[in-house]
XYZ file of C-alpha atoms in Angstrom:
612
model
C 69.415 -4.907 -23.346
C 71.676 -3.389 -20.826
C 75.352 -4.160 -20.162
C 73.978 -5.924 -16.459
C 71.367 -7.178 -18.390
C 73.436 -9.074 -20.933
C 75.522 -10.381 -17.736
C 72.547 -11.576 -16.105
C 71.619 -13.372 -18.598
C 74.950 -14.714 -19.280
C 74.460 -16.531 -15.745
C 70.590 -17.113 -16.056
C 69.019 -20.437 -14.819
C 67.197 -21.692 -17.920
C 64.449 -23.477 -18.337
C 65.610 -26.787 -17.905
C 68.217 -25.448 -14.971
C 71.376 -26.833 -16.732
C 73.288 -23.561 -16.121
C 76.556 -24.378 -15.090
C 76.260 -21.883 -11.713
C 72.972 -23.289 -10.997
C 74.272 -26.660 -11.247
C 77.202 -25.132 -8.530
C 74.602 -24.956 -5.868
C 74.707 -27.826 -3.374
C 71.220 -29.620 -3.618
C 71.219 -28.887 -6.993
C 69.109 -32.085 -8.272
C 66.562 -30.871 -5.341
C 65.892 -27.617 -6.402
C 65.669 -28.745 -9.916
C 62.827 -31.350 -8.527
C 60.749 -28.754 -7.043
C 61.173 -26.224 -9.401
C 59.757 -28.522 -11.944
C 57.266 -29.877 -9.540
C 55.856 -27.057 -8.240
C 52.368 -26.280 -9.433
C 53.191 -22.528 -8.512
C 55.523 -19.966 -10.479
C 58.517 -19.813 -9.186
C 60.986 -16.634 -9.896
C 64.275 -15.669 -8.354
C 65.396 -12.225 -8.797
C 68.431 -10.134 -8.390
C 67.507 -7.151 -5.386
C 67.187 -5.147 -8.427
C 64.461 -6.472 -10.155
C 66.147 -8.924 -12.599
C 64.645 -12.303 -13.245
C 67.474 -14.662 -12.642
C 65.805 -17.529 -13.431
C 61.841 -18.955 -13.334
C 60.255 -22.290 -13.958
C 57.958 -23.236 -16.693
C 54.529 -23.074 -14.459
C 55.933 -19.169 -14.312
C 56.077 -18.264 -18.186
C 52.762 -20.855 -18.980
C 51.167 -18.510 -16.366
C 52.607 -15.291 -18.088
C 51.984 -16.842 -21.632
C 55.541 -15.426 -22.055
C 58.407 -17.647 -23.284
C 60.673 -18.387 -20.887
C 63.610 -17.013 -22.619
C 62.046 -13.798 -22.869
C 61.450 -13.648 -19.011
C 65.042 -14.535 -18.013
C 67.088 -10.970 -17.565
C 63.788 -9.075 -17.825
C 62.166 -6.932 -14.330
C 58.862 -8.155 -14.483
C 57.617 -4.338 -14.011
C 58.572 -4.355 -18.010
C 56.168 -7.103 -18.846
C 53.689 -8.130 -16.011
C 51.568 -5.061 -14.919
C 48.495 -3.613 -17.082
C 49.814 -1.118 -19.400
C 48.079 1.743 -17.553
C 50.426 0.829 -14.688
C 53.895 0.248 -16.106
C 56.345 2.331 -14.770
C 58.830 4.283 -17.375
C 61.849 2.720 -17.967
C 63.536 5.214 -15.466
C 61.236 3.617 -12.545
C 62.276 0.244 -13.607
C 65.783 1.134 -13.741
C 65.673 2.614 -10.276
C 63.724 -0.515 -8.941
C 65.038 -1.934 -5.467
C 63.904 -4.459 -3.119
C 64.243 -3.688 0.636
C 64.553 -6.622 2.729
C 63.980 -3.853 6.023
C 64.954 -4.947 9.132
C 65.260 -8.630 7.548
C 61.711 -9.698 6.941
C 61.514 -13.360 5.905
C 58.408 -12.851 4.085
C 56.257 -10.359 2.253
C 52.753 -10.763 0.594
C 50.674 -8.554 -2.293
C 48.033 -9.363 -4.497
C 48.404 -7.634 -7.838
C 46.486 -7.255 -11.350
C 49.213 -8.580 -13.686
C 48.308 -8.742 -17.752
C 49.648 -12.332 -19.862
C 51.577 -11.801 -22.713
C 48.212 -12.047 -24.817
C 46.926 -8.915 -22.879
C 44.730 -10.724 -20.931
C 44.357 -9.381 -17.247
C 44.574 -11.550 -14.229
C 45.697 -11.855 -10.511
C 48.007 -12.841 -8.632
C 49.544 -13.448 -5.059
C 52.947 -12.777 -4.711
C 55.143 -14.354 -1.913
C 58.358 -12.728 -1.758
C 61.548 -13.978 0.762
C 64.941 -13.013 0.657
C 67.836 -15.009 0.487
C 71.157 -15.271 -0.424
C 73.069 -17.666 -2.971
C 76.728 -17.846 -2.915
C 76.591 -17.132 -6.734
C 74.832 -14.518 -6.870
C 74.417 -12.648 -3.163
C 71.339 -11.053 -1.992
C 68.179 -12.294 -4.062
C 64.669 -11.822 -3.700
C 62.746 -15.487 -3.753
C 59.069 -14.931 -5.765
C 56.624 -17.311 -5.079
C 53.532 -16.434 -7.915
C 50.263 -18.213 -7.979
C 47.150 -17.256 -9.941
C 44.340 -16.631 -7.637
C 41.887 -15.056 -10.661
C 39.053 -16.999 -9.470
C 39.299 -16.377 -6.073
C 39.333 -12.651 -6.502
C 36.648 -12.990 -9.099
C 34.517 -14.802 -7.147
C 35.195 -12.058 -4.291
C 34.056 -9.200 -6.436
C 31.219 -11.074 -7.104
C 30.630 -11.538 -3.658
C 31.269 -7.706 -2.974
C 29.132 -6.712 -5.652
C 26.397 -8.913 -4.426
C 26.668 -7.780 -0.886
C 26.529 -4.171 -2.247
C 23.601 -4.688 -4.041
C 21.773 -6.727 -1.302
C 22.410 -3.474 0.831
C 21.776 -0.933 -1.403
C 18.241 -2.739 -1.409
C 17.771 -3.166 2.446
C 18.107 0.010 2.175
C 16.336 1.484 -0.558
C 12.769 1.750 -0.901
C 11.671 -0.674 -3.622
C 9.210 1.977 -4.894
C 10.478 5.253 -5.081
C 13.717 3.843 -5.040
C 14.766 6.704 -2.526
C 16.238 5.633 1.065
C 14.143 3.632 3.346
C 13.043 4.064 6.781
C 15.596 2.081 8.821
C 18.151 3.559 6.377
C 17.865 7.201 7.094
C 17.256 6.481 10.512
C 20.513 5.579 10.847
C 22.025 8.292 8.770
C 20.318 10.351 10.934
C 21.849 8.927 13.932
C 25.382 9.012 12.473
C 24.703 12.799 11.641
C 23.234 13.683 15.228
C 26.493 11.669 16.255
C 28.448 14.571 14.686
C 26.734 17.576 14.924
C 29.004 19.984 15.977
C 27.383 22.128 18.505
C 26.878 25.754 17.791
C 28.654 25.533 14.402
C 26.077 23.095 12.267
C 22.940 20.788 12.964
C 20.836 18.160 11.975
C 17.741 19.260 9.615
C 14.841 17.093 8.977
C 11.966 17.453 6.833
C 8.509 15.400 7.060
C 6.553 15.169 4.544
C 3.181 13.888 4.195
C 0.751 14.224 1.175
C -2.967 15.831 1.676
C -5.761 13.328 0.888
C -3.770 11.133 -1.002
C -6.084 8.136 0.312
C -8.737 9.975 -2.249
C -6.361 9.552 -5.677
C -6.192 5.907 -4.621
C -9.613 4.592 -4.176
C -10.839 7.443 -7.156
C -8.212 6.942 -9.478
C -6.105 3.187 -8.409
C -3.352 2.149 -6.823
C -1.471 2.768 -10.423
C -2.428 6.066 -10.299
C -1.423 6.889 -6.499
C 2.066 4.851 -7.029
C 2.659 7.330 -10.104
C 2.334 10.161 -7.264
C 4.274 9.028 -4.600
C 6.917 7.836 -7.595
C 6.594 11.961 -8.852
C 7.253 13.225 -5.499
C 10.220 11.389 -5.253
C 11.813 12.684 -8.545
C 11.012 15.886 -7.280
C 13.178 15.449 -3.710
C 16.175 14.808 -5.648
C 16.005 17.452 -8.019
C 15.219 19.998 -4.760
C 17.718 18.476 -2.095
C 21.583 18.463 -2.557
C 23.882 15.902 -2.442
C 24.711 16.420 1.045
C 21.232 15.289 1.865
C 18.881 12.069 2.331
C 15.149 11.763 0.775
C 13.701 8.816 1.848
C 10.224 7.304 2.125
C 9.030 5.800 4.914
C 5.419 4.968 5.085
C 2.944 4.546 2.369
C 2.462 8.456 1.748
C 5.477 9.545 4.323
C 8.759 11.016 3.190
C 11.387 12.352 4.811
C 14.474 14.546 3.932
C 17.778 14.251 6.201
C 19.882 17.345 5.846
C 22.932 16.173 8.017
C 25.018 19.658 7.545
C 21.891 22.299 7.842
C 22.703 25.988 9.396
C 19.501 26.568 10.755
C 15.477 26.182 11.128
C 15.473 28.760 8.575
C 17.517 26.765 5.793
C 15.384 23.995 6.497
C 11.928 25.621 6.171
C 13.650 27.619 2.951
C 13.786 23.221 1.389
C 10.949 22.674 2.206
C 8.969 25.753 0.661
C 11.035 24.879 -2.419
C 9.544 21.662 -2.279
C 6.199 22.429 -2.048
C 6.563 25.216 -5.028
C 8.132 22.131 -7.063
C 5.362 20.070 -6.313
C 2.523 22.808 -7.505
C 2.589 21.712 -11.003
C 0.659 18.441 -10.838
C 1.257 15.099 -12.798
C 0.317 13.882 -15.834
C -1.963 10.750 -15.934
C -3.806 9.692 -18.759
C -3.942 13.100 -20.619
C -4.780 14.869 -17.791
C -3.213 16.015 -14.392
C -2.919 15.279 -11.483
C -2.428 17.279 -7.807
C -1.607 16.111 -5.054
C -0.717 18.896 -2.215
C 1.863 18.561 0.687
C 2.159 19.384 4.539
C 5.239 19.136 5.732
C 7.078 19.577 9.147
C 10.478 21.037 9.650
C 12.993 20.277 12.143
C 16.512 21.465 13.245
C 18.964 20.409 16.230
C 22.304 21.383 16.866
C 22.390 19.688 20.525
C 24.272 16.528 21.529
C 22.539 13.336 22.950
C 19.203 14.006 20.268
C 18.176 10.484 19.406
C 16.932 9.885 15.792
C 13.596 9.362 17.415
C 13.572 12.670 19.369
C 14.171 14.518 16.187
C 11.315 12.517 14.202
C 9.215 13.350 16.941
C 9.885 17.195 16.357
C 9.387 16.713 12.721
C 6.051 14.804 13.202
C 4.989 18.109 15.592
C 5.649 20.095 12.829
C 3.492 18.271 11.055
C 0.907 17.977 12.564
C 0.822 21.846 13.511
C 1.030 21.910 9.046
C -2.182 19.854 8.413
C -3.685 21.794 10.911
C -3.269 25.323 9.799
C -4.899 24.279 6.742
C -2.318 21.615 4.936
C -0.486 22.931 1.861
C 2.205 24.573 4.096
C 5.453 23.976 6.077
C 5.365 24.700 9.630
C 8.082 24.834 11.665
C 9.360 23.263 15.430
C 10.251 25.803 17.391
C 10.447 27.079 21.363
C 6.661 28.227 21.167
C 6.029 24.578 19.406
C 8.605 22.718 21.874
C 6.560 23.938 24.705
C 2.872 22.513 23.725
C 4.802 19.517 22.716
C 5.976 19.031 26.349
C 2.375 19.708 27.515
C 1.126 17.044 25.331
C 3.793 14.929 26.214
C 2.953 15.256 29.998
C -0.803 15.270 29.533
C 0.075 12.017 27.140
C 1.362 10.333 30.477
C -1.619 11.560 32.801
C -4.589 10.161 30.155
C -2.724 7.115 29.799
C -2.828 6.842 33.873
C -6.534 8.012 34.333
C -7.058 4.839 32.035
C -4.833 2.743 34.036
C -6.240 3.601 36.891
C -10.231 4.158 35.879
C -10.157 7.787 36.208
C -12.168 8.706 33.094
C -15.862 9.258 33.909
C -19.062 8.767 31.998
C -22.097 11.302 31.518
C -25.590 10.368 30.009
C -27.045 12.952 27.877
C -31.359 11.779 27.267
C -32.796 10.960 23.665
C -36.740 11.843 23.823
C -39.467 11.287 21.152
C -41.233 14.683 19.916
C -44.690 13.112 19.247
C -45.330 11.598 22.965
C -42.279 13.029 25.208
C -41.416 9.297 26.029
C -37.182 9.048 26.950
C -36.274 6.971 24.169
C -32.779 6.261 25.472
C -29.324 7.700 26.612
C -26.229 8.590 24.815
C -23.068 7.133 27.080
C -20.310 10.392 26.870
C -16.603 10.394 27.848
C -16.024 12.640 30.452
C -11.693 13.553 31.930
C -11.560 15.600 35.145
C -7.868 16.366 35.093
C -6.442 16.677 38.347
C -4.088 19.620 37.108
C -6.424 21.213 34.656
C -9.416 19.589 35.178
C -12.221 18.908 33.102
C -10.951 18.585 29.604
C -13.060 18.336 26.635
C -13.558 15.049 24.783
C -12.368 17.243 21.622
C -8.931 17.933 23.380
C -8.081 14.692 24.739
C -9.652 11.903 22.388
C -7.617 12.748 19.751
C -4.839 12.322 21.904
C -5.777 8.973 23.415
C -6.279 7.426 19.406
C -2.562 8.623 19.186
C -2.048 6.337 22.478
C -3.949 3.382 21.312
C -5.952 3.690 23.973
C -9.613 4.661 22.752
C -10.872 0.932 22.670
C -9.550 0.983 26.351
C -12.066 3.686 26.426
C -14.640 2.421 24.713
C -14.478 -0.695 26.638
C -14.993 1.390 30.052
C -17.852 3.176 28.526
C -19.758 -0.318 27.288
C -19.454 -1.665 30.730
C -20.473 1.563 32.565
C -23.451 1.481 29.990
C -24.462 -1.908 30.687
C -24.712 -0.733 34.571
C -26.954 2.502 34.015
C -28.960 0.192 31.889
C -29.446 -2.476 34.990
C -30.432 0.535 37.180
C -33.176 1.631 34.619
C -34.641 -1.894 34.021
C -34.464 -2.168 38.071
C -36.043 1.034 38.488
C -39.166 0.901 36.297
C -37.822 2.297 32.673
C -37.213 -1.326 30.712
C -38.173 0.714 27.537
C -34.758 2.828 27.225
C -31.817 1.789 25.235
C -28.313 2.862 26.192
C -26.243 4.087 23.340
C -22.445 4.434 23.190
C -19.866 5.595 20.284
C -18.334 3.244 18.593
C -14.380 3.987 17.416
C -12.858 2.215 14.582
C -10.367 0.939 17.179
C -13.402 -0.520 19.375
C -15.025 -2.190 16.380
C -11.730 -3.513 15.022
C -10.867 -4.966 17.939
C -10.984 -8.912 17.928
C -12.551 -9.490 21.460
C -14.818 -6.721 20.878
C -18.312 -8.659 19.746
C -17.738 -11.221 21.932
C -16.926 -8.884 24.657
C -20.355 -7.249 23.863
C -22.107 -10.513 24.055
C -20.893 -11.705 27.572
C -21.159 -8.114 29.424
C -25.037 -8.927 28.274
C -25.452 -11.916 29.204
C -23.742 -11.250 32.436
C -26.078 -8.606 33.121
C -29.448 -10.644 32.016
C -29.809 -7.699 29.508
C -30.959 -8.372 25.882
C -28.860 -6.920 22.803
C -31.963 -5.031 21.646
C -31.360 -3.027 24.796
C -28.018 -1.611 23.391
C -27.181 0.852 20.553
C -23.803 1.796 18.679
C -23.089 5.325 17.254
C -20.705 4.573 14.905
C -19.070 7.723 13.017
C -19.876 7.456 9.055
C -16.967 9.944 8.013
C -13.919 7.943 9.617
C -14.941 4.267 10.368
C -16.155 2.837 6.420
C -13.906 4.432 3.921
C -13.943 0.893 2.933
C -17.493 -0.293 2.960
C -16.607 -4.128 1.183
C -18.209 -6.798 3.291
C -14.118 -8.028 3.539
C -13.879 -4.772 5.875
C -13.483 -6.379 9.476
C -15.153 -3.043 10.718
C -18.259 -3.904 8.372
C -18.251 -7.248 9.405
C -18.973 -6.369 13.182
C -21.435 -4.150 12.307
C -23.224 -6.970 10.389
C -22.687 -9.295 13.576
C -24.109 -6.670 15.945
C -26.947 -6.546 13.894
C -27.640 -10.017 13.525
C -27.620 -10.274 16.868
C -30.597 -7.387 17.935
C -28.014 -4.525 18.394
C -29.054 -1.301 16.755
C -26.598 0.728 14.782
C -27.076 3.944 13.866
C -24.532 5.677 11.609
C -23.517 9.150 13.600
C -22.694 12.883 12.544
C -24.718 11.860 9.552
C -24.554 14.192 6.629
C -21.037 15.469 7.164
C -19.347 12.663 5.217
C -18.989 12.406 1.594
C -20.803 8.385 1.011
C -23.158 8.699 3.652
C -26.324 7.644 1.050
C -23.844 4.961 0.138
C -23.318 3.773 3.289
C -27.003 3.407 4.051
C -27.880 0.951 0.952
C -24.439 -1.330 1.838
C -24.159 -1.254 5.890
C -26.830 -2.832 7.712
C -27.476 0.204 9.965
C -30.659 0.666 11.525
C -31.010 4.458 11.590
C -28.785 7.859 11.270
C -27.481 10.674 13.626
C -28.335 14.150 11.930
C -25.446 16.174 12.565
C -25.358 19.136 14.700
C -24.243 21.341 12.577
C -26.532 20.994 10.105
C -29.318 21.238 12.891
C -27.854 24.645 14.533
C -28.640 26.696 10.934
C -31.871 25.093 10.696
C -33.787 28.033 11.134
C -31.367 30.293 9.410
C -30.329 28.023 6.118
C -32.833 26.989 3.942
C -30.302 24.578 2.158
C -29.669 22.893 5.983
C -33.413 23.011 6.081
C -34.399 21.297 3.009
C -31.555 18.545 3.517
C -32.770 17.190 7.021
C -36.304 17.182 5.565
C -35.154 14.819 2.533
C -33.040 13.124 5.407
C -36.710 12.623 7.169
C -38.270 11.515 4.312
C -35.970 9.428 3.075
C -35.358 7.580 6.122
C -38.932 7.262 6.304
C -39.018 5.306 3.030
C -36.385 3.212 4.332
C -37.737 1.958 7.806
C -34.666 3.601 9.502
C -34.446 5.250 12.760
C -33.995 9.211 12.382
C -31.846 10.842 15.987
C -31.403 14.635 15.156
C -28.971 16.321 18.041
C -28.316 19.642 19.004
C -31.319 21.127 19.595
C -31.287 23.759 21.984
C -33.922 26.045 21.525
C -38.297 25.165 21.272
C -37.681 27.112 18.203
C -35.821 24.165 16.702
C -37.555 21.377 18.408
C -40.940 23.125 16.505
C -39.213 23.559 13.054
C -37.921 19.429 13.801
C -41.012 18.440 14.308
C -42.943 20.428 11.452
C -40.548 18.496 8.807
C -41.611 15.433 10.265
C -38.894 14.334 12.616
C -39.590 12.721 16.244
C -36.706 11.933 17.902
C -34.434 14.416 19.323
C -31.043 15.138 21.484
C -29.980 18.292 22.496
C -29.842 20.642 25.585
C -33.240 21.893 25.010
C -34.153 18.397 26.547
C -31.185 17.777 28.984
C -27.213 18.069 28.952
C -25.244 15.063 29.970
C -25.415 14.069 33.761
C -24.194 11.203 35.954
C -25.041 8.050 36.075
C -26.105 9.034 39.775
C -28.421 11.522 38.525
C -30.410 9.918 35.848
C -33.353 8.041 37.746
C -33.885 11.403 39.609
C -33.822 13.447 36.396
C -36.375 11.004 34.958
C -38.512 11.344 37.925
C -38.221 15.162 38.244
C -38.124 16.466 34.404
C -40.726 18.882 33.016
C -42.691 18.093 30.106
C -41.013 20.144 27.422
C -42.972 18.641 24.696
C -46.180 20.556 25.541
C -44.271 23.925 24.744
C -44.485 22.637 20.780
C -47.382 22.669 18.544
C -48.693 19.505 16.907
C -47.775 18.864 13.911
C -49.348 16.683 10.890
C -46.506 15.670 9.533
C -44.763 14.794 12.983
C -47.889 12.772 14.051
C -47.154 10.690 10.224
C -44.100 9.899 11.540
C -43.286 6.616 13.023
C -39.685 6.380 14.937
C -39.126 2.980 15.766
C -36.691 3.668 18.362
């Protein structure tokens, strides 16, 4: 012990506070009171560290005898070993009452004499005592549970938002997560210098690997892609997934376009090798869209919608590839985005036409029905083909908006025909997955009838086999309708028929009335044999079945005779008539020539018995 130590503690306040200079101090008998009172440590110290005397709650709380506290800086005994100072430190030790503060306040981790850590809240004041000068007045209190219960708390918290924002699959970031990295990195993009990258990725066909191989099997995918992100990206960057086969990669310091397609090529070479399931493996491939921006003001949503471009541009070049947003793709994306705006107010405003292309049966030349087609005369460009702009308006949401204009402008040609002598012809229109999922849809069907004094055997859905039944369950809302529409006398025949891949499936589960032969099996008819010999079995088949056989796109008498040689009746196609107005219908039916006549009879057409 040092020389000032063993004077201190010559002078110390023991535990019991007999010392005689203790005793000196007016209101002696009070301070003793509290002192032994207080449920709190209580330590006073010399300005230099030294304990000059502490109370018993003190040294219990230390688990230090109180002798062996008195003349000690606590810096000796109190802090965690890792943090005691060398006895140099504690030697030059000072308090500095600056510009006379009353009080001052610190938490610290403190260890008991048995090594145990804890906490504890210091309250320090200054004073001074005529014995003893300028001392420093330490009010100690545990406050282990507290800060316990805090770190619990903060760990908690932590966790809660690490999984708001972590996707409970993958375990990568989530969608509203790395949306608002990305916002925070857009935020400080530093322009000219470094930008924003952004990668979207979205597997090909992964809806196959589920419904072929399960959910187990697809999860193990998406779960695979992930684990390769992380081992292609850098720290720097942000993989996250935000849909059920979407990912995305945030590269918040990227130099350019080209750095960011460079990832993403590296990502699809990563991904080539396939994963392993049950012994086997399996591929999934990748189309991805790349991204950069190194401009202020770019909303997260602006840059997603880049990406998405990219994307899109990817699947269609042939998926398996990264394309890129740039200037050339920036400018069709500001076309789309205008004519976006000019569909969705030729819908608004009942701008989109309808045309009527003629059905006719090969046997007798009798109009069977017509085929309602959406037609957009563009102001700017004008007429645009249903190819060009459909697509478009599924993107808007707005096709049963569509589809709901065509059924009505339907229902009218087919007033005009029962009006004007031709009872006998059904109208058809194309059904969309959006149209037949829609919940006012059926019943929407049943009053435009009724409203009309039409029957429901006057009307007949297309309905597109390759995109509407991927899920042909009878829990399939989209299967249901089709079910109600035939319960009810509507025809439904299942259109572009033998393009798909379930379309013999489809007809022993759906309760379809008939089939649409796809046009381009028709157009090699008389060049393929293998087109050829499937529409016959089609024929046949449908024949066996009782179902209604429509084969379109016949254009030449050439077809029509090969059509009708392999036993097939009715027929679309401009050989008969292209689409026309509504206006021009009853005078085309009045004024057509009899085609039919320029086709031989034939014995297996005459067998034939359409039903239509």
């Amino acid at each position: 012990m040092t020389k000032h130590s063993n004077a201190v503690a010559d002078r110390r306040f023991n535990s019991d506070i007999t010392s005689a200079a203790f005793s000196g101090i007016p209101d002696a008998a009070f301070y003793r009171a509290v002192g032994t009172a207080a449920d709190v440590g209580l330590v006073v110290q010399s300005m230099d560290g030294i304990v000059l005397w502490a109370n018993e709650i003190y040294a219990e709380m230390m688990m230090i005898p109180l002798d062996q506290i008195i003349g000690q800086n606590p810096l000796s005994y109190a802090l965690p070993i890792k943090d005691t100072p060398s006895a140099a430190d504690i030697a030059a030790f000072r308090y500095r009452n600056e510009q006379n503060e009353k009080s001052q306040i610190a938490i610290f981790e403190n260890r008991r004499g048995n090594g145990e850590s804890f906490w504890v809240e210091l309250h320090v004041a200054f004073d001074t005592i005529r014995e003893f000068g300028e001392v420093a007045i330490v009010v100690a209190r545990d406050i282990s549970d507290h800060i316990t219960r805090q770190m619990e708390l903060t760990a908690t918290s932590r966790k809660l938002s690490q999984i708001a924002a972590t996707d409970s699959l993958t375990g990568l970031s989530n969608r509203l997560n790395v949306m608002r990295r990305m916002s925070q990195a857009l935020s400080d993009a530093d322009d000219g210098q470094t930008g924003v990258g952004l990668l979207e990725i979205d597997l090909d066909h992964f809806k196959t690997i589920n419904d072929s191989f399960g959910h187990s099997a697809g999860d193990k995918i998406l779960n695979g892609i992930a684990d390769t992100l992380r081992q292609v990206i850098t720290d720097d960057d942000i993989a996250a997934r935000i849909g059920g086969d979407e990912f995305l990669v945030l590269c918040p310091n990227a130099q350019s376009l080209d750095a960011i397609e460079l990832i993403g090529q590296k990502i699809i070479k990563a991904n080539d090798d396939g994963r392993h399931l049950n012994g086997g493996s399996l591929h999934c491939g990748l189309s991805i869209g790349a991204a950069f921006a190194s401009e202020k003001n770019l909303s997260p949503e602006d840059l997603l919608r880049r990406a998405d471009f990219a994307l899109y541009e990817a699947k269609n070049g042939g998926r398996g590839r990264v394309a890129t947003y740039d200037k050339s793709l920036h400018a069709r994306q500001v076309e789309q985005a205008r004519l976006g705006d000019e569909l969705c107010a030729a819908v608004d405003n009942d701008m989109i036409s309808f045309q009527f292309q003629p059905t006719m049966d090969l046997k007798s030349g009798v109009i069977c029905g017509f085929e309602t087609l959406v037609r957009w005369q563009n102001p700017r460009l004008g007429l645009i083909s249903p190819a060009d702009f459909l697509p478009l308006a599924k993107n808007l949401g707005l096709m049963a908006d569509i589809d709901f204009a065509a059924l009505r402008a339907a229902l009218d040609l087919k007033v005009k025909l029962n009006e004007n002598g031709h009872p006998n012809i059904k109208i058809g229109l194309n059904g969309s997955a959006e149209l037949l999922g829609h919940p006012a849809f059926f019943q929407t069907m049943m009053t435009e009838l009724a409203d009309r004094n039409l029957d429901p055997k006057d009307v007949l859905i297309e309905v597109l086999e390759t995109v509407v039944f991927d899920d042909i369950s009878k829990s399939n809302p989209l299967v249901q309708t089709v079910q109600k529409l035939h319960d009810a006398g509507i025809a439904t025949l299942l259109d572009d028929f033998g393009t798909g891949h379930a379309g013999l499936t489809h007809l022993a589960t759906l309760a379809v009335d008939g089939v649409k032969i796809d046009r381009t099996l028709t157009k090699n008819v008389l060049t393929d044999p293998t087109s050829a010999k499937i529409i016959s079995v089609m024929y046949e088949l449908c024949r066996d079945l009782g179902l209604v056989v429509v084969t379109e796109g016949i254009e030449t008498t050439d077809q029509a005779q090969a059509i009708v040689d392999m036993g097939g009746s009715v027929m679309q196609g401009y050989w008969l008539a292209k689409a026309m107005p509504a206006t021009d219908v009853l005078d085309w039916l009045a004024n057509r020539a009899n085609i039919v006549s320029q086709i031989a009879r034939s014995p297996i057409a005459a067998a034939a018995a359409p039903r239509y």
